[in-house]
PDB file of C-alpha atoms and ligand atoms in Angstrom:
ATOM      1  CA  MET C 278     -13.678 -24.541  -4.519  1.00 57.00           C
ATOM      2  CA  SER C 279     -15.901 -24.274  -1.439  1.00 67.00           C
ATOM      3  CA  SER C 280     -16.581 -20.840   0.021  1.00 79.00           C
ATOM      4  CA  ASN C 281     -15.186 -19.164   3.168  1.00 88.00           C
ATOM      5  CA  GLN C 282     -12.035 -21.257   3.232  1.00 96.00           C
ATOM      6  CA  LYS C 283      -8.949 -19.527   4.510  1.00 97.00           C
ATOM      7  CA  LEU C 284      -6.560 -19.412   1.548  1.00 97.00           C
ATOM      8  CA  TYR C 285      -3.773 -17.306   2.991  1.00 95.00           C
ATOM      9  CA  GLU C 286      -2.991 -15.405   6.171  1.00 96.00           C
ATOM     10  CA  GLY C 287      -0.582 -12.487   5.942  1.00 94.00           C
ATOM     11  CA  LYS C 288       0.624 -10.020   8.564  1.00 94.00           C
ATOM     12  CA  ALA C 289      -2.304  -7.624   8.210  1.00 97.00           C
ATOM     13  CA  LYS C 290      -4.926  -9.489   6.174  1.00 98.00           C
ATOM     14  CA  ILE C 291      -6.559 -12.894   5.708  1.00 98.00           C
ATOM     15  CA  LEU C 292      -7.802 -14.068   2.320  1.00 98.00           C
ATOM     16  CA  TYR C 293     -10.893 -16.301   2.030  1.00 98.00           C
ATOM     17  CA  SER C 294     -12.496 -18.057  -0.912  1.00 98.00           C
ATOM     18  CA  THR C 295     -16.115 -17.272  -1.862  1.00 97.00           C
ATOM     19  CA  GLU C 296     -18.767 -19.201  -3.787  1.00 97.00           C
ATOM     20  CA  ASP C 297     -17.444 -17.486  -6.942  1.00 97.00           C
ATOM     21  CA  PRO C 298     -13.957 -18.798  -7.873  1.00 96.00           C
ATOM     22  CA  GLU C 299     -13.087 -15.424  -9.439  1.00 97.00           C
ATOM     23  CA  ILE C 300     -13.856 -13.474  -6.230  1.00 98.00           C
ATOM     24  CA  LEU C 301     -11.971 -13.508  -2.909  1.00 98.00           C
ATOM     25  CA  LEU C 302     -12.797 -11.948   0.444  1.00 98.00           C
ATOM     26  CA  THR C 303     -10.071  -9.997   2.261  1.00 98.00           C
ATOM     27  CA  TYR C 304     -10.390  -9.564   6.026  1.00 98.00           C
ATOM     28  CA  PHE C 305      -8.375  -6.622   7.369  1.00 98.00           C
ATOM     29  CA  LYS C 306      -6.853  -7.405  10.788  1.00 98.00           C
ATOM     30  CA  ASP C 307      -5.981  -5.020  13.618  1.00 98.00           C
ATOM     31  CA  ASP C 308      -2.548  -6.694  13.852  1.00 97.00           C
ATOM     32  CA  ALA C 309       0.426  -4.501  13.070  1.00 96.00           C
ATOM     33  CA  THR C 310       3.995  -5.578  12.367  1.00 95.00           C
ATOM     34  CA  ALA C 311       7.153  -3.674  11.507  1.00 95.00           C
ATOM     35  CA  PHE C 312      10.811  -4.373  10.779  1.00 92.00           C
ATOM     36  CA  ASN C 313      10.051  -7.645   8.990  1.00 87.00           C
ATOM     37  CA  ALA C 314       7.679  -8.710  11.807  1.00 89.00           C
ATOM     38  CA  GLN C 315      10.271  -8.313  14.577  1.00 93.00           C
ATOM     39  CA  LYS C 316       7.951  -5.719  16.152  1.00 96.00           C
ATOM     40  CA  ARG C 317       4.357  -6.826  16.647  1.00 96.00           C
ATOM     41  CA  GLY C 318       1.281  -5.182  18.096  1.00 96.00           C
ATOM     42  CA  LYS C 319      -2.354  -4.264  17.582  1.00 97.00           C
ATOM     43  CA  ILE C 320      -3.827  -1.002  16.395  1.00 96.00           C
ATOM     44  CA  VAL C 321      -7.420  -1.013  17.661  1.00 96.00           C
ATOM     45  CA  GLY C 322      -9.877  -0.420  14.812  1.00 97.00           C
ATOM     46  CA  LYS C 323      -7.131  -0.545  12.154  1.00 98.00           C
ATOM     47  CA  GLY C 324      -8.814  -3.331  10.186  1.00 98.00           C
ATOM     48  CA  GLN C 325     -12.001  -1.333   9.695  1.00 98.00           C
ATOM     49  CA  MET C 326     -10.174   1.930   9.036  1.00 98.00           C
ATOM     50  CA  ASN C 327      -7.767   0.439   6.479  1.00 98.00           C
ATOM     51  CA  CYS C 328     -10.569  -1.433   4.737  1.00 98.00           C
ATOM     52  CA  LYS C 329     -12.541   1.815   4.388  1.00 98.00           C
ATOM     53  CA  ILE C 330      -9.518   3.944   3.412  1.00 98.00           C
ATOM     54  CA  SER C 331      -8.336   1.391   0.838  1.00 98.00           C
ATOM     55  CA  SER C 332     -11.779   1.031  -0.702  1.00 98.00           C
ATOM     56  CA  LEU C 333     -12.210   4.807  -1.032  1.00 98.00           C
ATOM     57  CA  ILE C 334      -8.769   5.084  -2.644  1.00 98.00           C
ATOM     58  CA  PHE C 335      -9.389   2.158  -5.003  1.00 98.00           C
ATOM     59  CA  LYS C 336     -12.688   3.784  -6.069  1.00 98.00           C
ATOM     60  CA  LEU C 337     -10.912   7.071  -6.696  1.00 98.00           C
ATOM     61  CA  LEU C 338      -8.242   5.338  -8.781  1.00 98.00           C
ATOM     62  CA  GLU C 339     -10.819   3.322 -10.771  1.00 98.00           C
ATOM     63  CA  ALA C 340     -12.651   6.590 -11.534  1.00 98.00           C
ATOM     64  CA  ASN C 341      -9.335   7.877 -12.904  1.00 98.00           C
ATOM     65  CA  GLY C 342      -8.691   4.916 -15.193  1.00 98.00           C
ATOM     66  CA  ILE C 343      -6.580   2.617 -13.006  1.00 98.00           C
ATOM     67  CA  PRO C 344      -7.803  -1.006 -12.986  1.00 98.00           C
ATOM     68  CA  THR C 345      -7.966  -2.366  -9.412  1.00 98.00           C
ATOM     69  CA  HIS C 346      -9.056  -5.638  -7.817  1.00 98.00           C
ATOM     70  CA  PHE C 347     -11.639  -3.823  -5.645  1.00 98.00           C
ATOM     71  CA  ILE C 348     -15.295  -4.915  -5.888  1.00 98.00           C
ATOM     72  CA  ASP C 349     -17.048  -3.767  -2.689  1.00 98.00           C
ATOM     73  CA  CYS C 350     -17.133  -3.984   1.117  1.00 98.00           C
ATOM     74  CA  PRO C 351     -19.842  -6.362   2.357  1.00 97.00           C
ATOM     75  CA  GLU C 352     -18.781  -5.682   5.970  1.00 97.00           C
ATOM     76  CA  VAL C 353     -16.801  -2.893   7.630  1.00 97.00           C
ATOM     77  CA  ASP C 354     -13.555  -4.882   7.786  1.00 98.00           C
ATOM     78  CA  LYS C 355     -14.034  -7.059   4.692  1.00 98.00           C
ATOM     79  CA  MET C 356     -13.389  -6.302   1.040  1.00 98.00           C
ATOM     80  CA  ARG C 357     -14.472  -8.387  -1.938  1.00 98.00           C
ATOM     81  CA  VAL C 358     -11.764  -8.428  -4.581  1.00 98.00           C
ATOM     82  CA  ARG C 359     -11.189  -9.990  -7.979  1.00 98.00           C
ATOM     83  CA  ARG C 360      -8.880 -12.972  -7.834  1.00 98.00           C
ATOM     84  CA  VAL C 361      -5.468 -12.137  -9.294  1.00 98.00           C
ATOM     85  CA  LYS C 362      -2.031 -13.730  -9.207  1.00 98.00           C
ATOM     86  CA  ILE C 363       0.066 -11.308  -7.166  1.00 97.00           C
ATOM     87  CA  LEU C 364       3.476 -10.431  -8.634  1.00 98.00           C
ATOM     88  CA  PRO C 365       6.144 -10.821  -5.905  1.00 98.00           C
ATOM     89  CA  ILE C 366       7.272  -7.217  -6.315  1.00 98.00           C
ATOM     90  CA  GLU C 367       6.737  -4.337  -3.882  1.00 98.00           C
ATOM     91  CA  VAL C 368       6.560  -1.188  -5.989  1.00 98.00           C
ATOM     92  CA  ILE C 369       7.564   1.862  -3.961  1.00 98.00           C
ATOM     93  CA  ILE C 370       6.995   5.422  -5.147  1.00 99.00           C
ATOM     94  CA  ARG C 371       8.685   8.267  -3.308  1.00 99.00           C
ATOM     95  CA  ASN C 372       8.190  12.035  -3.486  1.00 99.00           C
ATOM     96  CA  ILE C 373      10.118  12.964  -0.343  1.00 98.00           C
ATOM     97  CA  ALA C 374      13.090  11.158   1.204  1.00 98.00           C
ATOM     98  CA  ALA C 375      12.258   9.013   4.255  1.00 98.00           C
ATOM     99  CA  GLY C 376      12.824   5.545   5.686  1.00 97.00           C
ATOM    100  CA  SER C 377      15.085   3.129   3.844  1.00 97.00           C
ATOM    101  CA  LEU C 378      15.950   5.705   1.151  1.00 98.00           C
ATOM    102  CA  CYS C 379      17.585   7.871   3.836  1.00 98.00           C
ATOM    103  CA  ARG C 380      19.278   4.887   5.486  1.00 97.00           C
ATOM    104  CA  GLN C 381      20.679   3.630   2.173  1.00 97.00           C
ATOM    105  CA  THR C 382      21.684   6.921   0.526  1.00 98.00           C
ATOM    106  CA  GLY C 383      22.335   9.388   3.344  1.00 98.00           C
ATOM    107  CA  LEU C 384      19.685  11.772   1.982  1.00 98.00           C
ATOM    108  CA  THR C 385      18.164  13.804   4.812  1.00 98.00           C
ATOM    109  CA  GLU C 386      14.580  12.931   5.793  1.00 97.00           C
ATOM    110  CA  GLY C 387      12.232  15.477   4.256  1.00 97.00           C
ATOM    111  CA  THR C 388      14.337  16.207   1.152  1.00 98.00           C
ATOM    112  CA  VAL C 389      11.941  16.867  -1.729  1.00 98.00           C
ATOM    113  CA  LEU C 390      13.010  14.587  -4.595  1.00 98.00           C
ATOM    114  CA  LYS C 391      13.616  16.184  -8.017  1.00 98.00           C
ATOM    115  CA  PHE C 392      11.242  13.665  -9.598  1.00 98.00           C
ATOM    116  CA  PRO C 393       9.126  10.782  -8.236  1.00 98.00           C
ATOM    117  CA  LEU C 394      11.358   7.801  -7.568  1.00 98.00           C
ATOM    118  CA  VAL C 395       9.966   4.379  -8.533  1.00 98.00           C
ATOM    119  CA  GLU C 396      11.702   1.451  -6.840  1.00 98.00           C
ATOM    120  CA  TYR C 397      11.152  -2.292  -6.756  1.00 98.00           C
ATOM    121  CA  CYS C 398      11.700  -4.696  -3.865  1.00 98.00           C
ATOM    122  CA  TYR C 399      11.515  -8.475  -3.956  1.00 98.00           C
ATOM    123  CA  LYS C 400       8.525  -9.566  -1.849  1.00 97.00           C
ATOM    124  CA  ASN C 401      10.348 -12.221   0.137  1.00 96.00           C
ATOM    125  CA  ASP C 402      10.370 -12.135   3.942  1.00 92.00           C
ATOM    126  CA  SER C 403      13.232 -14.613   4.345  1.00 95.00           C
ATOM    127  CA  LEU C 404      15.447 -12.366   2.174  1.00 97.00           C
ATOM    128  CA  GLN C 405      14.032  -9.273   3.950  1.00 94.00           C
ATOM    129  CA  ASP C 406      12.425  -7.749   0.844  1.00 96.00           C
ATOM    130  CA  PRO C 407      15.673  -6.663  -0.862  1.00 97.00           C
ATOM    131  CA  LEU C 408      15.835  -3.725  -3.279  1.00 98.00           C
ATOM    132  CA  LEU C 409      15.921  -4.977  -6.880  1.00 98.00           C
ATOM    133  CA  THR C 410      17.537  -3.506  -9.930  1.00 97.00           C
ATOM    134  CA  ARG C 411      15.594  -3.618 -13.217  1.00 97.00           C
ATOM    135  CA  ASP C 412      17.989  -6.256 -14.561  1.00 98.00           C
ATOM    136  CA  ARG C 413      17.760  -8.432 -11.436  1.00 98.00           C
ATOM    137  CA  LEU C 414      13.982  -8.283 -11.684  1.00 98.00           C
ATOM    138  CA  LEU C 415      14.069  -9.357 -15.354  1.00 98.00           C
ATOM    139  CA  ILE C 416      16.677 -12.087 -14.796  1.00 98.00           C
ATOM    140  CA  MET C 417      14.572 -13.460 -11.934  1.00 98.00           C
ATOM    141  CA  GLU C 418      11.582 -13.342 -14.331  1.00 98.00           C
ATOM    142  CA  LEU C 419       9.442 -11.563 -11.747  1.00 98.00           C
ATOM    143  CA  ALA C 420       7.872  -9.609 -14.626  1.00 98.00           C
ATOM    144  CA  THR C 421       8.332  -9.222 -18.374  1.00 98.00           C
ATOM    145  CA  PRO C 422       9.863  -6.000 -19.770  1.00 98.00           C
ATOM    146  CA  GLU C 423       6.385  -5.018 -21.030  1.00 98.00           C
ATOM    147  CA  GLN C 424       4.806  -5.636 -17.621  1.00 98.00           C
ATOM    148  CA  LEU C 425       7.556  -3.653 -15.932  1.00 98.00           C
ATOM    149  CA  GLU C 426       6.959  -0.718 -18.281  1.00 98.00           C
ATOM    150  CA  GLN C 427       3.235  -0.838 -17.531  1.00 98.00           C
ATOM    151  CA  ILE C 428       3.882  -1.097 -13.783  1.00 98.00           C
ATOM    152  CA  ARG C 429       6.021   2.033 -13.939  1.00 98.00           C
ATOM    153  CA  THR C 430       3.438   3.923 -16.001  1.00 98.00           C
ATOM    154  CA  PHE C 431       0.632   2.938 -13.591  1.00 98.00           C
ATOM    155  CA  ALA C 432       2.786   3.726 -10.548  1.00 98.00           C
ATOM    156  CA  LEU C 433       3.521   7.262 -11.730  1.00 98.00           C
ATOM    157  CA  LYS C 434      -0.119   7.875 -12.683  1.00 98.00           C
ATOM    158  CA  ILE C 435      -1.300   6.576  -9.291  1.00 99.00           C
ATOM    159  CA  ASN C 436       1.227   8.872  -7.627  1.00 99.00           C
ATOM    160  CA  ASP C 437      -0.130  11.886  -9.560  1.00 98.00           C
ATOM    161  CA  ILE C 438      -3.734  11.070  -8.660  1.00 98.00           C
ATOM    162  CA  LEU C 439      -3.000  10.379  -4.989  1.00 98.00           C
ATOM    163  CA  THR C 440      -0.640  13.329  -4.520  1.00 98.00           C
ATOM    164  CA  ASP C 441      -3.372  15.687  -5.784  1.00 98.00           C
ATOM    165  CA  PHE C 442      -6.036  13.978  -3.692  1.00 98.00           C
ATOM    166  CA  PHE C 443      -4.024  13.981  -0.454  1.00 98.00           C
ATOM    167  CA  ASN C 444      -3.081  17.626  -1.044  1.00 98.00           C
ATOM    168  CA  GLN C 445      -6.817  18.384  -0.956  1.00 98.00           C
ATOM    169  CA  CYS C 446      -6.906  16.529   2.392  1.00 98.00           C
ATOM    170  CA  GLN C 447      -4.063  18.758   3.677  1.00 98.00           C
ATOM    171  CA  ILE C 448      -1.807  15.682   3.725  1.00 98.00           C
ATOM    172  CA  THR C 449       1.578  15.270   2.011  1.00 98.00           C
ATOM    173  CA  LEU C 450       2.046  11.908   0.281  1.00 99.00           C
ATOM    174  CA  VAL C 451       5.693  11.216   1.127  1.00 99.00           C
ATOM    175  CA  ASP C 452       5.958   7.662  -0.234  1.00 99.00           C
ATOM    176  CA  PHE C 453       3.885   4.525  -0.630  1.00 99.00           C
ATOM    177  CA  LYS C 454       4.017   0.864  -1.570  1.00 98.00           C
ATOM    178  CA  ILE C 455       1.722  -0.855  -4.063  1.00 98.00           C
ATOM    179  CA  GLU C 456       1.385  -4.372  -5.425  1.00 98.00           C
ATOM    180  CA  PHE C 457       0.056  -5.596  -8.744  1.00 98.00           C
ATOM    181  CA  GLY C 458      -1.546  -8.830  -9.863  1.00 98.00           C
ATOM    182  CA  LEU C 459      -2.454 -10.508 -13.135  1.00 98.00           C
ATOM    183  CA  ASP C 460      -6.025 -11.569 -13.906  1.00 97.00           C
ATOM    184  CA  GLY C 461      -7.021 -14.640 -15.966  1.00 94.00           C
ATOM    185  CA  GLU C 462      -6.291 -12.742 -19.211  1.00 96.00           C
ATOM    186  CA  ASN C 463      -2.890 -11.563 -17.924  1.00 97.00           C
ATOM    187  CA  ASN C 464      -4.097  -7.986 -17.466  1.00 98.00           C
ATOM    188  CA  LEU C 465      -2.130  -6.003 -14.906  1.00 98.00           C
ATOM    189  CA  ILE C 466      -4.342  -4.916 -12.008  1.00 98.00           C
ATOM    190  CA  LEU C 467      -3.631  -2.895  -8.871  1.00 98.00           C
ATOM    191  CA  ALA C 468      -4.147  -5.170  -5.842  1.00 98.00           C
ATOM    192  CA  ASP C 469      -3.410  -5.444  -2.094  1.00 98.00           C
ATOM    193  CA  GLU C 470      -4.239  -2.229  -0.171  1.00 98.00           C
ATOM    194  CA  ILE C 471      -3.401   1.462  -0.020  1.00 98.00           C
ATOM    195  CA  SER C 472      -3.671   2.684   3.570  1.00 98.00           C
ATOM    196  CA  PRO C 473      -1.653   4.357   6.349  1.00 98.00           C
ATOM    197  CA  ASP C 474       0.017   0.922   6.750  1.00 98.00           C
ATOM    198  CA  SER C 475       1.523   1.218   3.270  1.00 98.00           C
ATOM    199  CA  CYS C 476       1.950   4.991   2.842  1.00 98.00           C
ATOM    200  CA  ARG C 477       3.896   7.739   4.585  1.00 98.00           C
ATOM    201  CA  LEU C 478       1.463  10.598   5.151  1.00 99.00           C
ATOM    202  CA  TRP C 479       2.446  13.905   6.742  1.00 98.00           C
ATOM    203  CA  ASP C 480      -0.062  16.392   8.134  1.00 98.00           C
ATOM    204  CA  LYS C 481       0.505  19.665   6.271  1.00 98.00           C
ATOM    205  CA  SER C 482      -0.570  21.661   9.332  1.00 98.00           C
ATOM    206  CA  GLN C 483       2.350  20.306  11.407  1.00 97.00           C
ATOM    207  CA  THR C 484       6.051  20.961  10.915  1.00 95.00           C
ATOM    208  CA  ASP C 485       7.328  18.942  13.878  1.00 97.00           C
ATOM    209  CA  PRO C 486       8.810  15.672  12.474  1.00 97.00           C
ATOM    210  CA  ASN C 487       6.918  13.583  15.051  1.00 97.00           C
ATOM    211  CA  LEU C 488       3.636  15.480  15.217  1.00 98.00           C
ATOM    212  CA  ARG C 489       3.170  15.478  11.420  1.00 98.00           C
ATOM    213  CA  VAL C 490       3.245  11.645  11.099  1.00 98.00           C
ATOM    214  CA  MET C 491      -0.200  10.159  10.242  1.00 98.00           C
ATOM    215  CA  ASP C 492       0.840   6.623   9.248  1.00 98.00           C
ATOM    216  CA  LYS C 493       2.434   3.386  10.465  1.00 98.00           C
ATOM    217  CA  ASP C 494       5.626   5.236  11.399  1.00 98.00           C
ATOM    218  CA  ARG C 495       3.693   6.208  14.589  1.00 98.00           C
ATOM    219  CA  PHE C 496       3.698   2.487  15.443  1.00 98.00           C
ATOM    220  CA  ARG C 497       7.209   1.774  14.090  1.00 97.00           C
ATOM    221  CA  ARG C 498       8.724   4.659  16.061  1.00 97.00           C
ATOM    222  CA  ASP C 499       6.491   4.383  19.188  1.00 97.00           C
ATOM    223  CA  LEU C 500       5.122   7.908  18.679  1.00 98.00           C
ATOM    224  CA  GLY C 501       1.736   7.115  20.297  1.00 96.00           C
ATOM    225  CA  ASN C 502      -1.772   8.136  19.119  1.00 96.00           C
ATOM    226  CA  VAL C 503      -1.640   5.615  16.278  1.00 97.00           C
ATOM    227  CA  GLU C 504      -5.403   4.965  16.208  1.00 97.00           C
ATOM    228  CA  SER C 505      -6.325   8.657  16.206  1.00 98.00           C
ATOM    229  CA  ALA C 506      -3.875   9.369  13.358  1.00 98.00           C
ATOM    230  CA  TYR C 507      -5.442   6.640  11.183  1.00 98.00           C
ATOM    231  CA  GLN C 508      -8.897   7.933  12.135  1.00 98.00           C
ATOM    232  CA  GLN C 509      -7.893  11.459  11.117  1.00 98.00           C
ATOM    233  CA  VAL C 510      -6.707  10.192   7.706  1.00 98.00           C
ATOM    234  CA  LEU C 511     -10.059   8.409   7.217  1.00 98.00           C
ATOM    235  CA  GLU C 512     -12.073  11.490   8.243  1.00 98.00           C
ATOM    236  CA  ARG C 513     -10.179  13.765   5.868  1.00 98.00           C
ATOM    237  CA  ILE C 514     -10.600  11.307   2.989  1.00 98.00           C
ATOM    238  CA  LEU C 515     -14.330  11.006   3.759  1.00 98.00           C
ATOM    239  CA  ALA C 516     -14.679  14.789   3.803  1.00 98.00           C
ATOM    240  CA  GLN C 517     -13.130  14.968   0.315  1.00 97.00           C
ATOM    241  CA  THR C 518     -15.061  12.084  -1.202  1.00 95.00           C
ATOM    242  CA  SER C 519     -18.596  12.614   0.139  1.00 84.00           C
TER     243      SER C 519
HETATM  244  N1  UDP K 873       6.221  -0.266   2.810  1.00 61.34           N
HETATM  245  C1  UDP K 873       5.210  -1.201   2.983  1.00 61.34           C
HETATM  246  N2  UDP K 873       5.542  -2.496   3.183  1.00 61.34           N
HETATM  247  C2  UDP K 873       6.828  -2.939   3.204  1.00 61.34           C
HETATM  248  C3  UDP K 873       7.863  -1.984   3.031  1.00 61.34           C
HETATM  249  C4  UDP K 873       7.520  -0.667   2.844  1.00 61.34           C
HETATM  250  O1  UDP K 873       4.040  -0.853   2.945  1.00 61.34           O
HETATM  251  O2  UDP K 873       7.065  -4.154   3.378  1.00 61.34           O
HETATM  252  C5  UDP K 873       5.889   1.141   2.602  1.00 61.34           C
HETATM  253  C6  UDP K 873       6.223   2.013   3.796  1.00 61.34           C
HETATM  254  O3  UDP K 873       5.102   2.143   4.661  1.00 61.34           O
HETATM  255  C7  UDP K 873       6.561   3.330   3.151  1.00 61.34           C
HETATM  256  C8  UDP K 873       7.150   2.944   1.789  1.00 61.34           C
HETATM  257  O4  UDP K 873       6.685   1.632   1.535  1.00 61.34           O
HETATM  258  O5  UDP K 873       5.386   4.092   2.938  1.00 61.34           O
HETATM  259  C9  UDP K 873       8.653   2.999   1.752  1.00 61.34           C
HETATM  260  O6  UDP K 873       9.169   2.212   2.795  1.00 61.34           O
HETATM  261  P1  UDP K 873      10.734   2.129   3.070  1.00 61.34           P
HETATM  262  O7  UDP K 873      11.404   1.425   1.949  1.00 61.34           O
HETATM  263  O8  UDP K 873      11.246   3.484   3.395  1.00 61.34           O
HETATM  264  O9  UDP K 873      10.864   1.115   4.275  1.00 61.34           O
HETATM  265  P2  UDP K 873      10.994   1.320   5.852  1.00 61.34           P
HETATM  266  O10 UDP K 873      11.796   2.537   6.105  1.00 61.34           O
HETATM  267  O11 UDP K 873       9.580   1.415   6.315  1.00 61.34           O
HETATM  268  O12 UDP K 873      11.678   0.066   6.261  1.00 61.34           O
END
């Protein structure tokens, strides 16, 4: 395959080939979408910030035994990653009730969950990423029972590592979404990104439900100061990792 060919363009990232068939280049865009792309906009500097935040988090997870697709960042908004086949499952881990969990269950936003909740959604825009049961997921053959078990184990371990880390940053990890891929040997590997686009992050120093938001909910809910919230997340992560 020739290098620098656009392989795929998503809502927030573009994937390019490289001279090495096992390595891809991800370009992080400033584009932001919400509500299944019904709301669109730009968050200035988001591409660079999310690329940096994701790479720091992937490095932290690798250091704690989680295999990720991360290789390095040759440019501020570009990440080199190992080529994997992405499983069409959005894995969501929740510590505190927010978003669709509140809409679907009536739980009040901010309720601390008795244990971390691991949920699976079908990554399918035309079906609007529906919530899956374990049996639906297996019947649809989106993963094998063994892969699903490993996904759950990884998801809970990632949640432990990131909850501790964000606590040190004075940030509460409310919930987040991750995606996994399979490499050439069918090993399960953490892929995609982990950033304020894919996490709910609340500033521990704020109690006001709008002021505490440091993630894409600022864009979704038109709360303003989106760029500075992302920047603040990056600065706190840098302060803890350098
Ligand atoms: N999330 C994501 N991409 C999606 C759906 C959700 O990154 O397509 C993240 C979202 O930012 C939040 C978590 O997953 O951190 C849980 O989202 P939820 O199901 O509450 O969806 P929402 O309320 O945003 O529709």
